[in-house]
PDB file of C-alpha atoms in Angstrom:
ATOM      1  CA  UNK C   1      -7.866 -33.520  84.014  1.00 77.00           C
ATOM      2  CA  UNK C   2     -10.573 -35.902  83.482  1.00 83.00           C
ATOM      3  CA  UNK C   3     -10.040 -39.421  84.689  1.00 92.00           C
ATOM      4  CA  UNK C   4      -8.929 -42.602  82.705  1.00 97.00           C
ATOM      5  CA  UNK C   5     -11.080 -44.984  83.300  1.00 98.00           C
ATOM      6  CA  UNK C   6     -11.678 -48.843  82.271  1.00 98.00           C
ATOM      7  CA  UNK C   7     -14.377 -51.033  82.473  1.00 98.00           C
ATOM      8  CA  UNK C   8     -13.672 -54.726  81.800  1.00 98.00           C
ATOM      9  CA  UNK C   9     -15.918 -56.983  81.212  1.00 98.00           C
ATOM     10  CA  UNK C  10     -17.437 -60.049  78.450  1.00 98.00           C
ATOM     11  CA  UNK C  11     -18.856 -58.541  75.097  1.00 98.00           C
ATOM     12  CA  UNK C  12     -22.332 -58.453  76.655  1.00 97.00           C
ATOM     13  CA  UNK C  13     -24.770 -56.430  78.482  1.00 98.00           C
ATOM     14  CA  UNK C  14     -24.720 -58.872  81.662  1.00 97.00           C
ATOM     15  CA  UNK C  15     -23.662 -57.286  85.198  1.00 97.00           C
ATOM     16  CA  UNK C  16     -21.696 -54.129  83.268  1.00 98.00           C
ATOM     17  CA  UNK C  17     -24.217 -52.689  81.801  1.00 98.00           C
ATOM     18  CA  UNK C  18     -25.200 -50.470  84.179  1.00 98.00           C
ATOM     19  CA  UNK C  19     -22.233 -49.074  84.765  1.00 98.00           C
ATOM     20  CA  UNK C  20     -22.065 -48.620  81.069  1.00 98.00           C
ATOM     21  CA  UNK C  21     -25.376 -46.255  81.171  1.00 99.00           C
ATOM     22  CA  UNK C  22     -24.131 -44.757  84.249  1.00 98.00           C
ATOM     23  CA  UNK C  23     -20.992 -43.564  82.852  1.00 98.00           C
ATOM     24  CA  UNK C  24     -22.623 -42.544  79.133  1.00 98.00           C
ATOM     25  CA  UNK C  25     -25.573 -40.554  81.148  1.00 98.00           C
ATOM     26  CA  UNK C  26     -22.559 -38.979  83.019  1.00 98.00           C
ATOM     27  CA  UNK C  27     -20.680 -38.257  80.115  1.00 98.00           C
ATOM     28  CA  UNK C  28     -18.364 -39.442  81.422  1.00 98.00           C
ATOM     29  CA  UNK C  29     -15.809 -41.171  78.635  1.00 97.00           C
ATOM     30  CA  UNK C  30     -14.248 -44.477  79.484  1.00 98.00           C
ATOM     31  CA  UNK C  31     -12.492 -47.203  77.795  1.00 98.00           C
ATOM     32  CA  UNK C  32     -15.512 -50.411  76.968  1.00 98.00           C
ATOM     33  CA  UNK C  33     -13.233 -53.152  77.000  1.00 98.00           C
ATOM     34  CA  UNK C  34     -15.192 -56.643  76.082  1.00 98.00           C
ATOM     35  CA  UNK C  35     -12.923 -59.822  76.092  1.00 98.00           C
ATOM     36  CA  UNK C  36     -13.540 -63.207  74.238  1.00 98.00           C
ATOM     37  CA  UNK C  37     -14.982 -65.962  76.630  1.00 97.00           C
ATOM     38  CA  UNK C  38     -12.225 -67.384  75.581  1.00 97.00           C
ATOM     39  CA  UNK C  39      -9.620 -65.156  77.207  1.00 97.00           C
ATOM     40  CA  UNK C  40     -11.114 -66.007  80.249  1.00 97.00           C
ATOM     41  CA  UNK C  41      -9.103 -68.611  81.805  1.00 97.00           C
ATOM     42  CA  UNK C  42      -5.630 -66.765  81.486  1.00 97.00           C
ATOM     43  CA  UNK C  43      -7.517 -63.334  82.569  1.00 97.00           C
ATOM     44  CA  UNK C  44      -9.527 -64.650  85.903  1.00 98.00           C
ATOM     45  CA  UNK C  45      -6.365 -65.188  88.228  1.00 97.00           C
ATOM     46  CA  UNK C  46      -5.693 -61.419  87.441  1.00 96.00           C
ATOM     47  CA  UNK C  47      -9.375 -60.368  89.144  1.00 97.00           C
ATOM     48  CA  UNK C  48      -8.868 -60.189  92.369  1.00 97.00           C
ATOM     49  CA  UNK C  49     -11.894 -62.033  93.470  1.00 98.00           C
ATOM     50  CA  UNK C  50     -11.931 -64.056  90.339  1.00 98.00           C
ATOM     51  CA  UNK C  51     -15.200 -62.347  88.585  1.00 97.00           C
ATOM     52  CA  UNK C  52     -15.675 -60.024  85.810  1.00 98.00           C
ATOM     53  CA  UNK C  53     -16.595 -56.825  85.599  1.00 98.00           C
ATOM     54  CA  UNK C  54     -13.713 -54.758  86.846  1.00 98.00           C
ATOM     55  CA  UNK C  55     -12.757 -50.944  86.683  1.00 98.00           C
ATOM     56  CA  UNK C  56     -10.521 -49.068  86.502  1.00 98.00           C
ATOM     57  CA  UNK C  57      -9.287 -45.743  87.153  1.00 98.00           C
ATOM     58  CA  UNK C  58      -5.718 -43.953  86.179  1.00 96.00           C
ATOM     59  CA  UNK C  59      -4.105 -47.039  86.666  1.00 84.00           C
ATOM     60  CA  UNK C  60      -4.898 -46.873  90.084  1.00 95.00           C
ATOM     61  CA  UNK C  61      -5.752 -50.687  92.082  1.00 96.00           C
ATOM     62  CA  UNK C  62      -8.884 -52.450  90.582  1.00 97.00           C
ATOM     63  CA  UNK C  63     -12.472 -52.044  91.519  1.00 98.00           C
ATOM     64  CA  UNK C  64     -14.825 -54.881  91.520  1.00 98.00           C
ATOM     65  CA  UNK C  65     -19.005 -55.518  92.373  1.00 98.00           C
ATOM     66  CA  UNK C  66     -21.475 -54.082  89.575  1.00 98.00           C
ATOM     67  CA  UNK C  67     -23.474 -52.634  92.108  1.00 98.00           C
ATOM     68  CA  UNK C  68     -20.223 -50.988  94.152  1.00 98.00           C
ATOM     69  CA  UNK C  69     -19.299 -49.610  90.555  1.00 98.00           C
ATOM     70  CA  UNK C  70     -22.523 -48.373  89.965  1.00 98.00           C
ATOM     71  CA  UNK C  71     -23.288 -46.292  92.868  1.00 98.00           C
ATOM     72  CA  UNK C  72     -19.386 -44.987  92.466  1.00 98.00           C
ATOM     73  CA  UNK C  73     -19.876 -43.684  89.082  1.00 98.00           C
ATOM     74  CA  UNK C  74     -23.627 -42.309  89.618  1.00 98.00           C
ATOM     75  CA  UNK C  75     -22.055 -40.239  93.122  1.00 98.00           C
ATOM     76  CA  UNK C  76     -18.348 -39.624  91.587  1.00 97.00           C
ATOM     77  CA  UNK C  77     -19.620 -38.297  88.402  1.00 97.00           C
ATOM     78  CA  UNK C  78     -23.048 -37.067  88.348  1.00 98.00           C
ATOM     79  CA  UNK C  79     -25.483 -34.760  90.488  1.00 97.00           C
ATOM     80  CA  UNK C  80     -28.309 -35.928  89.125  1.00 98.00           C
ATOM     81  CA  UNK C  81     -27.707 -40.163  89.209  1.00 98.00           C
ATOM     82  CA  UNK C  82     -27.326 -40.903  92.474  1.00 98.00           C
ATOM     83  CA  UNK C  83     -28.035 -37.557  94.314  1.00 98.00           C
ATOM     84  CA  UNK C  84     -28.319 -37.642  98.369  1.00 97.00           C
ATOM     85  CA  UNK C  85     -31.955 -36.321  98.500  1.00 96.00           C
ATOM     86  CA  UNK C  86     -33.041 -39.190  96.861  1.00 97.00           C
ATOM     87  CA  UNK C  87     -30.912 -42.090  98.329  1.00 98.00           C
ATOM     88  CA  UNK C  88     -33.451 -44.027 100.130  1.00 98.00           C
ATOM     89  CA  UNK C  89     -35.710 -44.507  96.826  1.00 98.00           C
ATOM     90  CA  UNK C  90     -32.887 -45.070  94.831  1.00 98.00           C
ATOM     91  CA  UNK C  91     -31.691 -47.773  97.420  1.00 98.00           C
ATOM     92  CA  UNK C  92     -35.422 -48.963  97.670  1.00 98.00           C
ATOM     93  CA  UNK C  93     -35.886 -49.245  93.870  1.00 98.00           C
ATOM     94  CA  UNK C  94     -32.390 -51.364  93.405  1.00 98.00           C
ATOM     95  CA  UNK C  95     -33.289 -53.865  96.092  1.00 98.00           C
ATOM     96  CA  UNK C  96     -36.795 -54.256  94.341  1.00 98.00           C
ATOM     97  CA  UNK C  97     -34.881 -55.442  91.332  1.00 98.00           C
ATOM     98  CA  UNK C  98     -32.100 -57.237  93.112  1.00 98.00           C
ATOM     99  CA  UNK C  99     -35.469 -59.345  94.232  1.00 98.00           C
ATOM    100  CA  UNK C 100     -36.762 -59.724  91.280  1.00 98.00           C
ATOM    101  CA  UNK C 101     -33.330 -60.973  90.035  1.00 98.00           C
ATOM    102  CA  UNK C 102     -33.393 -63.752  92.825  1.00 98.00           C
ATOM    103  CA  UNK C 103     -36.767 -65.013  91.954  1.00 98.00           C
ATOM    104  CA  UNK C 104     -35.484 -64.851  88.423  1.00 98.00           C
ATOM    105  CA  UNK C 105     -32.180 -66.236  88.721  1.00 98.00           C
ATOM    106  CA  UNK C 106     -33.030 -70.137  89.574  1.00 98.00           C
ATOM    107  CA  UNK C 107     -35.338 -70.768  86.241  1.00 98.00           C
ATOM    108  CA  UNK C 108     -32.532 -68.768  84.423  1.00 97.00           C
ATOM    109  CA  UNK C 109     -29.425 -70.398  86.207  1.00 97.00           C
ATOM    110  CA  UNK C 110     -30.412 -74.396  86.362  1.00 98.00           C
ATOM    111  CA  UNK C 111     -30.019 -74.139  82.256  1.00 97.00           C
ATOM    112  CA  UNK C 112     -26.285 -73.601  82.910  1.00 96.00           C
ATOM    113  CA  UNK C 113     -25.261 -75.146  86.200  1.00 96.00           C
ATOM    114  CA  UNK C 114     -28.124 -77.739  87.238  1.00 98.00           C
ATOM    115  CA  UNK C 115     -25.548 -79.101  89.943  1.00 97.00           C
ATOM    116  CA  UNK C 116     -26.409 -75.881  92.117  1.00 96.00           C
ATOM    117  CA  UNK C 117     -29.677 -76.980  92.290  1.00 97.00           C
ATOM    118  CA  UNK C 118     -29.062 -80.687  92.960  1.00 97.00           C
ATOM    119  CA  UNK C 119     -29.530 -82.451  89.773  1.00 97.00           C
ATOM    120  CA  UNK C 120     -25.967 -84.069  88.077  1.00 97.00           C
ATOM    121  CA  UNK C 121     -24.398 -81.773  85.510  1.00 96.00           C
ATOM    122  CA  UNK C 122     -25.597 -82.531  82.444  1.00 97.00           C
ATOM    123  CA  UNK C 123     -28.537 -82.731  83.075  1.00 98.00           C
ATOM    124  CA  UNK C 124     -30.055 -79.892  81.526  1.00 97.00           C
ATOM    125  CA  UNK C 125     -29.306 -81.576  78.255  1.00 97.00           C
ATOM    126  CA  UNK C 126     -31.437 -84.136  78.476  1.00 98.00           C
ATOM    127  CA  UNK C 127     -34.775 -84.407  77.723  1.00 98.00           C
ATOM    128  CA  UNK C 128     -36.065 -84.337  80.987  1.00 98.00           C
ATOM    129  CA  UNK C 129     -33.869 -81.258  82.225  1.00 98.00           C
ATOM    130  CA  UNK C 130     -34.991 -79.044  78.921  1.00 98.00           C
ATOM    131  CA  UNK C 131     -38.482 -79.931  79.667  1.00 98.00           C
ATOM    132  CA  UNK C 132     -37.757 -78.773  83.483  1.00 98.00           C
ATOM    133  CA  UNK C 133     -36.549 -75.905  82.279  1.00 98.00           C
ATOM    134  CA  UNK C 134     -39.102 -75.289  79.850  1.00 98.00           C
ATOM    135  CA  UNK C 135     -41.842 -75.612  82.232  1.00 98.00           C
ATOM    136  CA  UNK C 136     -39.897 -73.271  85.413  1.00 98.00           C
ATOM    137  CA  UNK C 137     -39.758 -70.776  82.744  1.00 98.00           C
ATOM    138  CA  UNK C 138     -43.257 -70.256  81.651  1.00 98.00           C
ATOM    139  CA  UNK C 139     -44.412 -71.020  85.004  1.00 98.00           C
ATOM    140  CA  UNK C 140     -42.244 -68.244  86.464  1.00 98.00           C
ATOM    141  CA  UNK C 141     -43.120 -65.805  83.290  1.00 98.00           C
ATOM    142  CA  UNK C 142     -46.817 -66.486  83.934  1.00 98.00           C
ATOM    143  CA  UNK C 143     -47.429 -66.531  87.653  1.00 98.00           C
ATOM    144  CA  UNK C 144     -44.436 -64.292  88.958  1.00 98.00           C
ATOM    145  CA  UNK C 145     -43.387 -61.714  86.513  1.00 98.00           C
ATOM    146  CA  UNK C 146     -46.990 -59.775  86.611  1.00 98.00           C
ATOM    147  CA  UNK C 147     -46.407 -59.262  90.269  1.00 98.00           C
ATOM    148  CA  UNK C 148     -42.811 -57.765  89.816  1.00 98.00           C
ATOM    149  CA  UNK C 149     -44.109 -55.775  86.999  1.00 98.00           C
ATOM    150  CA  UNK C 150     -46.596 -54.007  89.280  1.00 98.00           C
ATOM    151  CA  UNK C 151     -44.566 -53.028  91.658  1.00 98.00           C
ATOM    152  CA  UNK C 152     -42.040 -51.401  88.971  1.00 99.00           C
ATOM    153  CA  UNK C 153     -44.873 -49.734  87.754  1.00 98.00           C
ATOM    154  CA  UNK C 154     -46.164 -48.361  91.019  1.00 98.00           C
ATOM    155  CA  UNK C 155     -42.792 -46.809  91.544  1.00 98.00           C
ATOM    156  CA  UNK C 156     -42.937 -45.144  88.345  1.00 98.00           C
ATOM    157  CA  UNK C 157     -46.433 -44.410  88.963  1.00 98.00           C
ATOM    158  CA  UNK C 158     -45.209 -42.729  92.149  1.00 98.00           C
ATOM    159  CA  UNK C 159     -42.548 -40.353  90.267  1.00 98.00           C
ATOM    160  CA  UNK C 160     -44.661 -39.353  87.769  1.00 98.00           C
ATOM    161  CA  UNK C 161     -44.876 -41.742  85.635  1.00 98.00           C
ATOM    162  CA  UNK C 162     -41.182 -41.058  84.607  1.00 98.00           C
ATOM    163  CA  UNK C 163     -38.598 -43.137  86.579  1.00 98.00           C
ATOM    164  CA  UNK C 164     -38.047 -45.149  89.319  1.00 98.00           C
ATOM    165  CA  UNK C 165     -36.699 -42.882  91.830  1.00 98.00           C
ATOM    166  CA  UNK C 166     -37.038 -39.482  90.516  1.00 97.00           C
ATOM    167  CA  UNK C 167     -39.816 -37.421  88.713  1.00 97.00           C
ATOM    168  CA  UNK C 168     -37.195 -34.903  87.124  1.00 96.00           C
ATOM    169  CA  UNK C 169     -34.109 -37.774  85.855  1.00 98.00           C
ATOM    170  CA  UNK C 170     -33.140 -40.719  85.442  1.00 98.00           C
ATOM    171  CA  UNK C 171     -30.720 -42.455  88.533  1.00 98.00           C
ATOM    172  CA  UNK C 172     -28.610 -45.284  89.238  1.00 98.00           C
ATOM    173  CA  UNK C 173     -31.771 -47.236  89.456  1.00 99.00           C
ATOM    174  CA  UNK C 174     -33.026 -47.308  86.381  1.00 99.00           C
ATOM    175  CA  UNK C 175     -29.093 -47.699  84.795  1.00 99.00           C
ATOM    176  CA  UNK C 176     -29.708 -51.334  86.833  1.00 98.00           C
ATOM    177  CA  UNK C 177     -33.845 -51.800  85.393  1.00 99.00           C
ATOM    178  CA  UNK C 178     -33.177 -51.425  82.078  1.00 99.00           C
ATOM    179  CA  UNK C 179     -31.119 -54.065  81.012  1.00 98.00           C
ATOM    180  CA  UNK C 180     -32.804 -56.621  83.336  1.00 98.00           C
ATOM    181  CA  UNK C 181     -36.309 -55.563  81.749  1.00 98.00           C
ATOM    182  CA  UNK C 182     -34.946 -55.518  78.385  1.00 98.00           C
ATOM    183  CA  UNK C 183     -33.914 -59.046  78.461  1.00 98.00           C
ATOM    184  CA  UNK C 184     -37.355 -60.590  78.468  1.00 98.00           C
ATOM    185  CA  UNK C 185     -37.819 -58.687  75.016  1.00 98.00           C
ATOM    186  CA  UNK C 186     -34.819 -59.613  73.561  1.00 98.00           C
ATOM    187  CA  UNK C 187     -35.438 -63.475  71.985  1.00 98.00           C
ATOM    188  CA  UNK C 188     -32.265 -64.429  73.886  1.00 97.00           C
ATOM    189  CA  UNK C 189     -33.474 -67.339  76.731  1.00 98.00           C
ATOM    190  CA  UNK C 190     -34.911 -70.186  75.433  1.00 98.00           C
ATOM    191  CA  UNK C 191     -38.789 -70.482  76.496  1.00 98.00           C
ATOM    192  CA  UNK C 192     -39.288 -66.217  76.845  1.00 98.00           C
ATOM    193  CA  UNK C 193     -40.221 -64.702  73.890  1.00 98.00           C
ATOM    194  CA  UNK C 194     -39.221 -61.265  72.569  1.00 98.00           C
ATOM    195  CA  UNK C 195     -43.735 -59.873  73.203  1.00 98.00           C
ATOM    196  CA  UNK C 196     -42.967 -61.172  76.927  1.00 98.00           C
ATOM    197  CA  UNK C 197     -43.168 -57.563  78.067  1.00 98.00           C
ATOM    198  CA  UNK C 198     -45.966 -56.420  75.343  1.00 98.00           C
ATOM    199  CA  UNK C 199     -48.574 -56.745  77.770  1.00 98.00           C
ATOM    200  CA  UNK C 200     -47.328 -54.253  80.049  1.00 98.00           C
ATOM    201  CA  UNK C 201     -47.529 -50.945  77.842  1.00 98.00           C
ATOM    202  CA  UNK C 202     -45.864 -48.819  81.121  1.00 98.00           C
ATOM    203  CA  UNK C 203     -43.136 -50.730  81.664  1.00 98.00           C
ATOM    204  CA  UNK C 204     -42.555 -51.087  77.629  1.00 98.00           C
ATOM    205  CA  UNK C 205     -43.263 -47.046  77.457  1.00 98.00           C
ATOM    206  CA  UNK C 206     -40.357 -46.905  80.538  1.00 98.00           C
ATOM    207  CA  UNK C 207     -37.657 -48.785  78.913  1.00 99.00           C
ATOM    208  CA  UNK C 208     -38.230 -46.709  75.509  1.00 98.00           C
ATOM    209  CA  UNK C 209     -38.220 -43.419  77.726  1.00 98.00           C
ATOM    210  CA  UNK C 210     -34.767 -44.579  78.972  1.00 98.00           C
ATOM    211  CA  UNK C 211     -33.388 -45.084  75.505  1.00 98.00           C
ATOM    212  CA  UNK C 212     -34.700 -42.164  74.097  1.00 98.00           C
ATOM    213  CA  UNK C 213     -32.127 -39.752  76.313  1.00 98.00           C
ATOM    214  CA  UNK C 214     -28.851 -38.332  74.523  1.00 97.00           C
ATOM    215  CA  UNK C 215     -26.405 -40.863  74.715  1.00 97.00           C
ATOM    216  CA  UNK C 216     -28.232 -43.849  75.255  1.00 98.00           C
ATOM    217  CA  UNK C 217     -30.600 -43.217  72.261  1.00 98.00           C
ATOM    218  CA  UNK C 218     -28.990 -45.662  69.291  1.00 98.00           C
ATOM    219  CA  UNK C 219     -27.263 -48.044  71.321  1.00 98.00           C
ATOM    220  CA  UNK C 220     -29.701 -51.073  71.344  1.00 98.00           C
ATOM    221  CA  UNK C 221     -30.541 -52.945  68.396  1.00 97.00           C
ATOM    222  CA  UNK C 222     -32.681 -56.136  69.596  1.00 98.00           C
ATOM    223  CA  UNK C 223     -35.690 -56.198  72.047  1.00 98.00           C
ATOM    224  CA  UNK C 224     -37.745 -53.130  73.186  1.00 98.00           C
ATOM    225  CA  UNK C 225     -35.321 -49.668  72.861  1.00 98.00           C
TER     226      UNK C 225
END
């Protein structure tokens, strides 16, 4: 009997939707629930480390950490997503994004809470926080992004030209690459425009390879797909 499974989480792509391409590639069926933002507050002392997404399965205790989900649905129900002969590049490609996340995630992040990074809250409203942000942004999508690019590419490059860990199918890895890539061609975030990726015709051709497969092919709208 197949397994009843849950996945919880805000009605956007954000830290579940890997999981979300894990499970479809799997074919794996399982309930997409998306809550308001603002259910939130009564739903958070439920999670039991107070974060979003959770799973879970038969009604059994939940399971939390995008990336513990991930590599649980890719080994629980697939042979092809996160298969042992292949663990080390899979592991090697997701901690090339997870680093390209961090270098990301302070230009992205001071937008929303400037306090982390030691300016009062509030201050990205003024005018001298938006310009800050305006200028981390470009900076970051000028100077930094080429570089991560490459290296995505040369692991492609190394497979084939097909994925990031496999010449043959798609893996775990590329469930987590494709909705960080996809968000610098989405319009979204203020100061990086939807042709940020147009430069890089492999990575552009990789995301649209990834979209293309059954199950996956459809569900995008916005940004490269």
């Amino acid at each position: 009997m197949a397994p009843s499974i849950k996945l919880t989480y805000f009605d956007l792509e954000g830290r579940a939707e890997g999981t979300r391409l894990a499970l479809v590639l799997s074919g794996t069926e399982f309930e997409d629930e998306r809550i308001p933002f603002s259910d939130w507050v009564a739903i958070k002392p439920t999670t039991p480390f107070g974060k979003l997404p959770v799973m879970t399965i038969d009604d059994g205790p939940p399971k939390t950490q995008s990336e513990a989900m991930l590599r649980y649905v890719g080994a629980t129900f697939s042979e092809t997503l996160y298969p042992s002969s292949s663990l080390f590049d899979i592991e090697e490609a997701i901690g090339l994004m997870k680093d390209m996340q961090d270098s990301w995630g302070p230009n992205l992040y001071i937008a929303m809470r400037p306090q982390t990074f030691g300016y009062p809250e509030g201050y990205n409203k003024t005018e001298e926080g938006k310009n800050l942000v305006k200028s981390m942004r470009e900076a970051w999508i000028t100077k930094e992004l080429p570089t991560w690019l490459g290296y995505i590419e040369s692991l492609i490059d190394r497979n084939g030209g097909m994925w990031l860990a496999s010449s043959e199918h798609p893996t775990i890895a590329d469930c987590m690459a494709i909705p960080i890539l996809r968000n610098f061609s989405r319009g979204f975030i203020d100061h990086v425009p939807s042709d940020t990726l147009a430069p890089f015709p492999k990575i552009c051709e990789y995301i649209k390879r990834f979209c293309a497969l059954d199950g996956i092919k459809g569900r995008y709208t916005d940004g490269i797909y």
